[in-house]
PDB file of C-alpha atoms in Angstrom:
ATOM      1  CA  UNK R 567     127.110 265.010 219.604  1.00 77.00           C
ATOM      2  CA  UNK R 568     124.564 266.982 217.071  1.00 88.00           C
ATOM      3  CA  UNK R 569     124.348 270.061 217.716  1.00 90.00           C
ATOM      4  CA  UNK R 570     124.735 273.344 216.727  1.00 91.00           C
ATOM      5  CA  UNK R 571     127.789 275.058 218.415  1.00 94.00           C
ATOM      6  CA  UNK R 572     128.646 278.673 218.897  1.00 94.00           C
ATOM      7  CA  UNK R 573     131.487 281.276 219.269  1.00 95.00           C
ATOM      8  CA  UNK R 574     130.839 284.138 221.685  1.00 96.00           C
ATOM      9  CA  UNK R 575     132.420 287.611 221.035  1.00 95.00           C
ATOM     10  CA  UNK R 576     132.752 289.286 223.686  1.00 95.00           C
ATOM     11  CA  UNK R 577     133.578 293.307 222.628  1.00 94.00           C
ATOM     12  CA  UNK R 578     133.916 297.075 224.454  1.00 93.00           C
ATOM     13  CA  UNK R 579     132.293 299.605 222.300  1.00 92.00           C
ATOM     14  CA  UNK R 580     135.308 302.410 222.702  1.00 91.00           C
ATOM     15  CA  UNK R 581     134.179 306.062 222.197  1.00 90.00           C
ATOM     16  CA  UNK R 582     135.356 309.665 223.328  1.00 87.00           C
ATOM     17  CA  UNK R 583     131.606 311.009 223.835  1.00 83.00           C
ATOM     18  CA  UNK R 584     129.942 309.674 226.633  1.00 82.00           C
ATOM     19  CA  UNK R 585     126.482 309.596 224.894  1.00 83.00           C
ATOM     20  CA  UNK R 586     128.066 307.045 222.879  1.00 84.00           C
ATOM     21  CA  UNK R 587     127.777 304.176 225.119  1.00 85.00           C
ATOM     22  CA  UNK R 588     124.154 305.202 226.699  1.00 85.00           C
ATOM     23  CA  UNK R 589     123.016 304.546 223.360  1.00 84.00           C
ATOM     24  CA  UNK R 590     123.203 301.529 223.033  1.00 86.00           C
ATOM     25  CA  UNK R 591     120.875 299.347 221.929  1.00 87.00           C
ATOM     26  CA  UNK R 592     119.581 296.027 221.415  1.00 89.00           C
ATOM     27  CA  UNK R 593     118.192 296.444 217.883  1.00 89.00           C
ATOM     28  CA  UNK R 594     120.406 299.257 216.647  1.00 89.00           C
ATOM     29  CA  UNK R 595     122.888 297.263 217.358  1.00 91.00           C
ATOM     30  CA  UNK R 596     121.963 293.997 215.653  1.00 93.00           C
ATOM     31  CA  UNK R 597     121.091 296.127 212.315  1.00 93.00           C
ATOM     32  CA  UNK R 598     124.538 297.801 212.435  1.00 92.00           C
ATOM     33  CA  UNK R 599     126.471 294.438 212.516  1.00 94.00           C
ATOM     34  CA  UNK R 600     124.076 293.247 210.079  1.00 95.00           C
ATOM     35  CA  UNK R 601     125.150 296.005 207.667  1.00 95.00           C
ATOM     36  CA  UNK R 602     128.815 296.191 208.859  1.00 95.00           C
ATOM     37  CA  UNK R 603     128.883 292.384 207.451  1.00 95.00           C
ATOM     38  CA  UNK R 604     126.822 292.691 203.982  1.00 95.00           C
ATOM     39  CA  UNK R 605     129.547 295.395 203.244  1.00 95.00           C
ATOM     40  CA  UNK R 606     132.319 293.606 204.340  1.00 96.00           C
ATOM     41  CA  UNK R 607     131.872 289.903 203.154  1.00 95.00           C
ATOM     42  CA  UNK R 608     128.616 290.634 200.457  1.00 95.00           C
ATOM     43  CA  UNK R 609     125.619 288.853 200.148  1.00 94.00           C
ATOM     44  CA  UNK R 610     126.733 285.263 201.684  1.00 95.00           C
ATOM     45  CA  UNK R 611     128.696 286.967 204.847  1.00 95.00           C
ATOM     46  CA  UNK R 612     125.742 288.380 205.778  1.00 95.00           C
ATOM     47  CA  UNK R 613     123.367 285.170 205.083  1.00 95.00           C
ATOM     48  CA  UNK R 614     126.025 283.017 206.703  1.00 94.00           C
ATOM     49  CA  UNK R 615     126.206 285.512 209.677  1.00 93.00           C
ATOM     50  CA  UNK R 616     122.687 285.819 210.711  1.00 92.00           C
ATOM     51  CA  UNK R 617     121.526 282.475 211.373  1.00 91.00           C
ATOM     52  CA  UNK R 618     122.817 282.042 214.403  1.00 90.00           C
ATOM     53  CA  UNK R 619     123.147 286.002 215.311  1.00 94.00           C
ATOM     54  CA  UNK R 620     122.210 287.689 218.638  1.00 93.00           C
ATOM     55  CA  UNK R 621     123.001 290.123 221.146  1.00 94.00           C
ATOM     56  CA  UNK R 622     123.381 288.245 224.198  1.00 93.00           C
ATOM     57  CA  UNK R 623     124.764 290.698 226.503  1.00 93.00           C
ATOM     58  CA  UNK R 624     124.893 294.414 226.535  1.00 93.00           C
ATOM     59  CA  UNK R 625     126.278 296.712 229.362  1.00 92.00           C
ATOM     60  CA  UNK R 626     125.177 300.253 228.388  1.00 89.00           C
ATOM     61  CA  UNK R 627     127.763 302.061 231.378  1.00 89.00           C
ATOM     62  CA  UNK R 628     130.778 299.975 230.661  1.00 89.00           C
ATOM     63  CA  UNK R 629     130.325 299.340 226.373  1.00 90.00           C
ATOM     64  CA  UNK R 630     130.970 295.511 226.953  1.00 93.00           C
ATOM     65  CA  UNK R 631     128.790 293.679 224.174  1.00 94.00           C
ATOM     66  CA  UNK R 632     128.297 289.869 223.570  1.00 95.00           C
ATOM     67  CA  UNK R 633     127.915 288.859 220.291  1.00 95.00           C
ATOM     68  CA  UNK R 634     126.686 284.923 219.458  1.00 95.00           C
ATOM     69  CA  UNK R 635     127.753 283.506 215.833  1.00 94.00           C
ATOM     70  CA  UNK R 636     127.760 280.167 214.432  1.00 95.00           C
ATOM     71  CA  UNK R 637     131.205 278.371 214.884  1.00 94.00           C
ATOM     72  CA  UNK R 638     131.804 277.927 211.004  1.00 94.00           C
ATOM     73  CA  UNK R 639     131.701 281.763 210.518  1.00 95.00           C
ATOM     74  CA  UNK R 640     132.523 283.353 213.330  1.00 95.00           C
ATOM     75  CA  UNK R 641     135.946 284.857 211.797  1.00 94.00           C
ATOM     76  CA  UNK R 642     133.490 286.801 209.016  1.00 94.00           C
ATOM     77  CA  UNK R 643     131.713 288.771 212.540  1.00 95.00           C
ATOM     78  CA  UNK R 644     135.539 288.815 213.897  1.00 95.00           C
ATOM     79  CA  UNK R 645     137.248 290.411 210.400  1.00 95.00           C
ATOM     80  CA  UNK R 646     134.054 292.845 209.542  1.00 95.00           C
ATOM     81  CA  UNK R 647     134.171 294.539 213.576  1.00 94.00           C
ATOM     82  CA  UNK R 648     136.571 297.104 212.708  1.00 94.00           C
ATOM     83  CA  UNK R 649     135.144 298.274 209.714  1.00 95.00           C
ATOM     84  CA  UNK R 650     131.924 299.359 212.518  1.00 93.00           C
ATOM     85  CA  UNK R 651     133.220 303.283 212.629  1.00 91.00           C
ATOM     86  CA  UNK R 652     130.353 305.342 214.140  1.00 88.00           C
ATOM     87  CA  UNK R 653     127.055 304.117 216.248  1.00 89.00           C
ATOM     88  CA  UNK R 654     123.625 306.148 214.596  1.00 86.00           C
ATOM     89  CA  UNK R 655     120.930 306.492 217.408  1.00 82.00           C
ATOM     90  CA  UNK R 656     117.974 308.444 216.714  1.00 81.00           C
ATOM     91  CA  UNK R 657     119.679 311.012 213.672  1.00 80.00           C
ATOM     92  CA  UNK R 658     123.398 311.184 216.059  1.00 81.00           C
ATOM     93  CA  UNK R 659     126.042 309.572 214.828  1.00 84.00           C
ATOM     94  CA  UNK R 660     128.959 309.372 217.324  1.00 87.00           C
ATOM     95  CA  UNK R 661     131.995 307.623 215.916  1.00 90.00           C
ATOM     96  CA  UNK R 662     133.228 304.895 217.817  1.00 90.00           C
ATOM     97  CA  UNK R 663     135.223 301.742 217.502  1.00 91.00           C
ATOM     98  CA  UNK R 664     135.134 297.481 218.585  1.00 92.00           C
ATOM     99  CA  UNK R 665     137.368 296.356 220.902  1.00 92.00           C
ATOM    100  CA  UNK R 666     137.009 292.443 221.032  1.00 94.00           C
ATOM    101  CA  UNK R 667     138.523 291.529 224.470  1.00 94.00           C
ATOM    102  CA  UNK R 668     137.428 287.553 224.555  1.00 94.00           C
ATOM    103  CA  UNK R 669     136.154 284.683 221.989  1.00 95.00           C
ATOM    104  CA  UNK R 670     134.778 281.970 223.927  1.00 94.00           C
ATOM    105  CA  UNK R 671     132.642 278.920 222.913  1.00 94.00           C
ATOM    106  CA  UNK R 672     130.362 279.220 225.851  1.00 93.00           C
ATOM    107  CA  UNK R 673     128.514 281.890 227.986  1.00 94.00           C
ATOM    108  CA  UNK R 674     130.250 281.078 231.085  1.00 94.00           C
ATOM    109  CA  UNK R 675     134.099 280.912 229.969  1.00 95.00           C
ATOM    110  CA  UNK R 676     133.228 284.468 228.315  1.00 95.00           C
ATOM    111  CA  UNK R 677     131.972 286.075 231.926  1.00 94.00           C
ATOM    112  CA  UNK R 678     134.547 284.405 233.726  1.00 94.00           C
ATOM    113  CA  UNK R 679     137.617 286.494 231.373  1.00 95.00           C
ATOM    114  CA  UNK R 680     134.798 289.737 232.057  1.00 94.00           C
ATOM    115  CA  UNK R 681     135.041 289.590 235.779  1.00 92.00           C
ATOM    116  CA  UNK R 682     139.059 288.915 236.032  1.00 93.00           C
ATOM    117  CA  UNK R 683     139.278 291.940 233.313  1.00 93.00           C
ATOM    118  CA  UNK R 684     136.547 294.033 235.454  1.00 91.00           C
ATOM    119  CA  UNK R 685     139.161 293.662 238.432  1.00 89.00           C
ATOM    120  CA  UNK R 686     141.892 294.260 236.131  1.00 90.00           C
ATOM    121  CA  UNK R 687     140.568 297.496 234.891  1.00 89.00           C
ATOM    122  CA  UNK R 688     139.624 298.311 238.597  1.00 87.00           C
ATOM    123  CA  UNK R 689     143.282 298.244 239.340  1.00 86.00           C
ATOM    124  CA  UNK R 690     144.356 300.184 236.531  1.00 88.00           C
ATOM    125  CA  UNK R 691     141.681 302.840 237.061  1.00 84.00           C
ATOM    126  CA  UNK R 692     142.642 303.352 240.700  1.00 83.00           C
ATOM    127  CA  UNK R 693     146.006 304.001 239.528  1.00 84.00           C
ATOM    128  CA  UNK R 694     144.842 306.676 237.288  1.00 83.00           C
ATOM    129  CA  UNK R 695     142.440 308.243 239.208  1.00 77.00           C
ATOM    130  CA  UNK R 696     142.910 311.497 240.598  1.00 76.00           C
ATOM    131  CA  UNK R 697     139.821 312.421 242.586  1.00 79.00           C
ATOM    132  CA  UNK R 698     140.007 311.994 246.132  1.00 80.00           C
ATOM    133  CA  UNK R 699     136.404 311.196 246.776  1.00 79.00           C
ATOM    134  CA  UNK R 700     136.135 308.658 243.810  1.00 79.00           C
ATOM    135  CA  UNK R 701     140.074 307.200 244.942  1.00 81.00           C
ATOM    136  CA  UNK R 702     137.502 305.867 247.747  1.00 82.00           C
ATOM    137  CA  UNK R 703     134.958 304.694 245.771  1.00 81.00           C
ATOM    138  CA  UNK R 704     136.896 302.629 243.374  1.00 79.00           C
ATOM    139  CA  UNK R 705     139.528 301.623 246.544  1.00 82.00           C
ATOM    140  CA  UNK R 706     136.142 300.308 248.313  1.00 82.00           C
ATOM    141  CA  UNK R 707     135.184 298.028 245.200  1.00 80.00           C
ATOM    142  CA  UNK R 708     138.245 296.744 245.093  1.00 81.00           C
ATOM    143  CA  UNK R 709     138.217 295.087 248.154  1.00 83.00           C
ATOM    144  CA  UNK R 710     134.919 293.770 248.041  1.00 83.00           C
ATOM    145  CA  UNK R 711     136.274 292.161 244.613  1.00 81.00           C
ATOM    146  CA  UNK R 712     139.301 290.941 246.267  1.00 83.00           C
ATOM    147  CA  UNK R 713     137.469 289.386 249.035  1.00 83.00           C
ATOM    148  CA  UNK R 714     134.718 287.770 246.471  1.00 82.00           C
ATOM    149  CA  UNK R 715     137.881 285.988 244.866  1.00 80.00           C
ATOM    150  CA  UNK R 716     139.148 284.605 247.481  1.00 83.00           C
ATOM    151  CA  UNK R 717     135.141 283.494 247.998  1.00 83.00           C
ATOM    152  CA  UNK R 718     135.161 282.050 244.610  1.00 80.00           C
ATOM    153  CA  UNK R 719     138.549 280.080 244.703  1.00 81.00           C
ATOM    154  CA  UNK R 720     137.364 278.424 248.070  1.00 82.00           C
ATOM    155  CA  UNK R 721     133.959 277.571 246.678  1.00 80.00           C
ATOM    156  CA  UNK R 722     136.222 275.702 243.992  1.00 75.00           C
ATOM    157  CA  UNK R 723     137.945 273.768 246.058  1.00 79.00           C
ATOM    158  CA  UNK R 724     135.010 272.892 248.411  1.00 78.00           C
ATOM    159  CA  UNK R 725     133.193 271.897 244.837  1.00 71.00           C
ATOM    160  CA  UNK R 726     136.745 270.430 243.138  1.00 69.00           C
ATOM    161  CA  UNK R 727     137.331 268.111 246.356  1.00 66.00           C
ATOM    162  CA  UNK R 728     133.771 267.153 247.189  1.00 65.00           C
ATOM    163  CA  UNK R 729     133.203 266.196 243.031  1.00 60.00           C
ATOM    164  CA  UNK R 730     136.920 264.135 244.011  1.00 65.00           C
ATOM    165  CA  UNK R 731     135.111 262.795 247.202  1.00 62.00           C
ATOM    166  CA  UNK R 732     131.599 261.285 245.309  1.00 60.00           C
ATOM    167  CA  UNK R 733     134.161 260.020 242.684  1.00 59.00           C
ATOM    168  CA  UNK R 734     136.491 257.804 245.180  1.00 60.00           C
ATOM    169  CA  UNK R 735     132.788 256.538 246.732  1.00 59.00           C
ATOM    170  CA  UNK R 736     131.477 255.773 243.491  1.00 52.00           C
TER     171      UNK R 736
ATOM    172  CA  UNK T 789     174.009 244.410 196.278  1.00 62.00           C
ATOM    173  CA  UNK T 790     170.865 246.200 196.735  1.00 72.00           C
ATOM    174  CA  UNK T 791     170.889 250.217 195.400  1.00 80.00           C
ATOM    175  CA  UNK T 792     169.322 253.032 197.048  1.00 86.00           C
ATOM    176  CA  UNK T 793     166.300 254.453 195.386  1.00 87.00           C
ATOM    177  CA  UNK T 794     165.413 258.187 196.460  1.00 86.00           C
ATOM    178  CA  UNK T 795     162.092 259.307 195.439  1.00 85.00           C
ATOM    179  CA  UNK T 796     161.412 262.888 195.589  1.00 79.00           C
ATOM    180  CA  UNK T 797     157.971 264.084 195.323  1.00 78.00           C
ATOM    181  CA  UNK T 798     157.486 268.041 194.506  1.00 74.00           C
ATOM    182  CA  UNK T 799     154.345 269.096 195.991  1.00 79.00           C
ATOM    183  CA  UNK T 800     153.605 272.544 193.732  1.00 75.00           C
ATOM    184  CA  UNK T 801     150.086 273.425 193.513  1.00 75.00           C
ATOM    185  CA  UNK T 802     149.998 275.532 191.217  1.00 82.00           C
ATOM    186  CA  UNK T 803     149.214 279.321 192.823  1.00 88.00           C
ATOM    187  CA  UNK T 804     146.666 280.353 190.212  1.00 92.00           C
ATOM    188  CA  UNK T 805     143.456 278.802 188.289  1.00 93.00           C
ATOM    189  CA  UNK T 806     142.585 279.941 185.003  1.00 95.00           C
ATOM    190  CA  UNK T 807     139.328 280.428 183.554  1.00 95.00           C
ATOM    191  CA  UNK T 808     138.170 280.629 180.017  1.00 95.00           C
ATOM    192  CA  UNK T 809     134.732 282.347 179.781  1.00 95.00           C
ATOM    193  CA  UNK T 810     132.355 283.881 177.584  1.00 94.00           C
ATOM    194  CA  UNK T 811     129.751 286.171 178.185  1.00 94.00           C
ATOM    195  CA  UNK T 812     126.247 286.492 176.519  1.00 92.00           C
ATOM    196  CA  UNK T 813     123.813 289.172 176.735  1.00 92.00           C
ATOM    197  CA  UNK T 814     120.066 288.264 175.651  1.00 90.00           C
ATOM    198  CA  UNK T 815     120.589 291.787 173.467  1.00 87.00           C
ATOM    199  CA  UNK T 816     123.515 290.450 171.434  1.00 85.00           C
ATOM    200  CA  UNK T 817     124.262 293.784 170.098  1.00 82.00           C
ATOM    201  CA  UNK T 818     125.883 295.153 173.464  1.00 83.00           C
ATOM    202  CA  UNK T 819     129.767 295.595 173.248  1.00 86.00           C
ATOM    203  CA  UNK T 820     132.399 296.423 176.101  1.00 91.00           C
ATOM    204  CA  UNK T 821     135.593 297.113 176.539  1.00 93.00           C
ATOM    205  CA  UNK T 822     137.974 295.329 178.515  1.00 93.00           C
ATOM    206  CA  UNK T 823     137.650 297.979 180.975  1.00 94.00           C
ATOM    207  CA  UNK T 824     134.002 297.579 181.516  1.00 94.00           C
ATOM    208  CA  UNK T 825     134.226 293.253 181.039  1.00 95.00           C
ATOM    209  CA  UNK T 826     136.534 294.120 184.451  1.00 95.00           C
ATOM    210  CA  UNK T 827     134.833 296.258 186.255  1.00 95.00           C
ATOM    211  CA  UNK T 828     131.416 293.658 185.886  1.00 95.00           C
ATOM    212  CA  UNK T 829     133.481 290.758 187.305  1.00 95.00           C
ATOM    213  CA  UNK T 830     134.244 292.938 190.565  1.00 95.00           C
ATOM    214  CA  UNK T 831     131.085 293.838 190.631  1.00 94.00           C
ATOM    215  CA  UNK T 832     129.699 290.390 190.702  1.00 95.00           C
ATOM    216  CA  UNK T 833     132.505 289.599 193.559  1.00 95.00           C
ATOM    217  CA  UNK T 834     131.677 292.285 195.831  1.00 95.00           C
ATOM    218  CA  UNK T 835     127.607 291.502 195.553  1.00 93.00           C
ATOM    219  CA  UNK T 836     128.236 287.706 197.113  1.00 95.00           C
ATOM    220  CA  UNK T 837     131.158 288.576 198.608  1.00 95.00           C
ATOM    221  CA  UNK T 838     131.480 292.187 199.735  1.00 95.00           C
ATOM    222  CA  UNK T 839     134.831 294.359 199.818  1.00 95.00           C
ATOM    223  CA  UNK T 840     136.948 291.107 200.903  1.00 94.00           C
ATOM    224  CA  UNK T 841     135.872 289.559 197.366  1.00 94.00           C
ATOM    225  CA  UNK T 842     136.369 292.663 195.160  1.00 94.00           C
ATOM    226  CA  UNK T 843     139.400 293.194 197.006  1.00 93.00           C
ATOM    227  CA  UNK T 844     140.597 289.243 195.141  1.00 94.00           C
ATOM    228  CA  UNK T 845     143.878 289.259 192.786  1.00 94.00           C
ATOM    229  CA  UNK T 846     142.059 289.111 189.651  1.00 95.00           C
ATOM    230  CA  UNK T 847     143.736 289.406 186.533  1.00 94.00           C
ATOM    231  CA  UNK T 848     141.519 289.073 183.207  1.00 95.00           C
ATOM    232  CA  UNK T 849     144.699 287.584 180.664  1.00 95.00           C
ATOM    233  CA  UNK T 850     142.956 288.389 177.438  1.00 94.00           C
ATOM    234  CA  UNK T 851     140.147 289.833 176.746  1.00 95.00           C
ATOM    235  CA  UNK T 852     137.869 289.784 173.055  1.00 93.00           C
ATOM    236  CA  UNK T 853     135.313 292.128 172.288  1.00 92.00           C
ATOM    237  CA  UNK T 854     133.923 290.533 169.510  1.00 91.00           C
ATOM    238  CA  UNK T 855     133.122 287.278 171.051  1.00 90.00           C
ATOM    239  CA  UNK T 856     132.815 288.633 174.269  1.00 92.00           C
ATOM    240  CA  UNK T 857     135.249 285.873 175.662  1.00 92.00           C
ATOM    241  CA  UNK T 858     138.152 285.874 178.221  1.00 95.00           C
ATOM    242  CA  UNK T 859     140.646 284.180 180.347  1.00 95.00           C
ATOM    243  CA  UNK T 860     140.693 285.395 183.584  1.00 96.00           C
ATOM    244  CA  UNK T 861     143.263 284.160 186.204  1.00 95.00           C
ATOM    245  CA  UNK T 862     142.420 284.154 189.878  1.00 95.00           C
ATOM    246  CA  UNK T 863     144.364 282.521 193.146  1.00 93.00           C
ATOM    247  CA  UNK T 864     143.506 279.329 193.810  1.00 89.00           C
ATOM    248  CA  UNK T 865     141.548 280.210 197.608  1.00 90.00           C
ATOM    249  CA  UNK T 866     139.815 282.036 195.279  1.00 92.00           C
ATOM    250  CA  UNK T 867     138.628 280.080 192.015  1.00 94.00           C
ATOM    251  CA  UNK T 868     135.065 278.958 193.936  1.00 94.00           C
ATOM    252  CA  UNK T 869     134.533 282.441 195.188  1.00 95.00           C
ATOM    253  CA  UNK T 870     134.918 283.693 191.393  1.00 96.00           C
ATOM    254  CA  UNK T 871     132.857 281.353 189.874  1.00 96.00           C
ATOM    255  CA  UNK T 872     130.021 281.074 191.808  1.00 96.00           C
ATOM    256  CA  UNK T 873     129.636 284.832 191.316  1.00 96.00           C
ATOM    257  CA  UNK T 874     129.918 284.299 187.801  1.00 95.00           C
ATOM    258  CA  UNK T 875     127.391 282.550 188.182  1.00 95.00           C
ATOM    259  CA  UNK T 876     125.180 284.042 190.369  1.00 95.00           C
ATOM    260  CA  UNK T 877     125.298 287.401 187.732  1.00 93.00           C
ATOM    261  CA  UNK T 878     122.412 288.202 185.996  1.00 90.00           C
ATOM    262  CA  UNK T 879     122.327 291.530 184.920  1.00 89.00           C
ATOM    263  CA  UNK T 880     124.294 294.504 183.576  1.00 90.00           C
ATOM    264  CA  UNK T 881     123.011 298.275 183.886  1.00 90.00           C
ATOM    265  CA  UNK T 882     119.405 296.775 183.789  1.00 90.00           C
ATOM    266  CA  UNK T 883     120.764 294.298 180.767  1.00 91.00           C
ATOM    267  CA  UNK T 884     120.203 290.581 181.055  1.00 92.00           C
ATOM    268  CA  UNK T 885     123.150 288.287 180.731  1.00 92.00           C
ATOM    269  CA  UNK T 886     124.762 285.286 181.538  1.00 94.00           C
ATOM    270  CA  UNK T 887     128.406 283.810 182.149  1.00 94.00           C
ATOM    271  CA  UNK T 888     129.507 280.770 180.241  1.00 94.00           C
ATOM    272  CA  UNK T 889     132.557 279.240 181.485  1.00 94.00           C
ATOM    273  CA  UNK T 890     134.446 276.725 179.431  1.00 92.00           C
ATOM    274  CA  UNK T 891     137.143 275.554 180.740  1.00 92.00           C
ATOM    275  CA  UNK T 892     139.293 275.732 184.268  1.00 93.00           C
ATOM    276  CA  UNK T 893     142.671 274.373 184.581  1.00 91.00           C
ATOM    277  CA  UNK T 894     145.371 275.210 187.031  1.00 90.00           C
ATOM    278  CA  UNK T 895     147.783 275.742 184.370  1.00 89.00           C
ATOM    279  CA  UNK T 896     147.563 277.843 181.468  1.00 90.00           C
ATOM    280  CA  UNK T 897     148.676 275.801 178.812  1.00 90.00           C
ATOM    281  CA  UNK T 898     145.615 273.744 178.723  1.00 88.00           C
ATOM    282  CA  UNK T 899     143.511 275.925 177.933  1.00 89.00           C
ATOM    283  CA  UNK T 900     145.021 276.329 174.271  1.00 87.00           C
ATOM    284  CA  UNK T 901     143.446 272.930 173.660  1.00 82.00           C
ATOM    285  CA  UNK T 902     139.855 271.988 174.955  1.00 79.00           C
ATOM    286  CA  UNK T 903     138.719 268.127 174.499  1.00 78.00           C
ATOM    287  CA  UNK T 904     135.479 268.864 174.207  1.00 79.00           C
ATOM    288  CA  UNK T 905     135.481 270.646 171.030  1.00 77.00           C
ATOM    289  CA  UNK T 906     137.971 267.767 169.791  1.00 79.00           C
ATOM    290  CA  UNK T 907     136.452 266.628 166.240  1.00 82.00           C
ATOM    291  CA  UNK T 908     137.771 263.216 165.801  1.00 81.00           C
ATOM    292  CA  UNK T 909     137.474 262.191 162.110  1.00 77.00           C
TER     293      UNK T 909
END
């Protein structure tokens, strides 16, 4: 009833340079986003978005970032993301851009989306793959993930039916 | 026999709001051209609301260099942003200044008469 509501923005850092993603750092990202919002939305935007702002998840290998923002001001943050054009680390500038994949109200929904998204990306990778060794590795990953998917859906059905049974007994 | 009545209501929120403002400097001798005045306004918006604020459709309809007063026009959605950035503007090129907002109205005609300055005999 009386709690602060947040929006979680799931973004992907896309860059030509392979070193760009590896140089993704928590503090670098926070500073960069804050500066960009200050440039695009001024003092008001910087203050509004900084209150509940946090980087909740960061994956340097895939370039996936999860940003948190207060619900009232998430659009200021979302509209400022396309203005980020480079990542600066130790004096090196890597041009990149932020691709927003999903906006969710909780970390759990973003995680669910990310799992589905990764599955689809694996299949796309499989199609585009040229190297035989890579193809085998991706094939294994795809079969593993589809097995996990079946397990997950079975678990959900079980927990649903268990929930229904408990509701019926109550 | 009952007559049927038809009531037609037009909801036309005015697209623009008009503000009559006056700029006061601490040193009263400072002068500004019309272009410098507009730059000052855009700078104030940019400071508080960034690039997005600076890009608001703002027009200076009239400007008097002697009294540093002007009539501004802004899209209705940007009125709160403009007014708050005028309030928070403190200085221009190192000189302290302040904006006095004399009148605000969604209709330009209303700015021709100010009931506050009306003198009743």
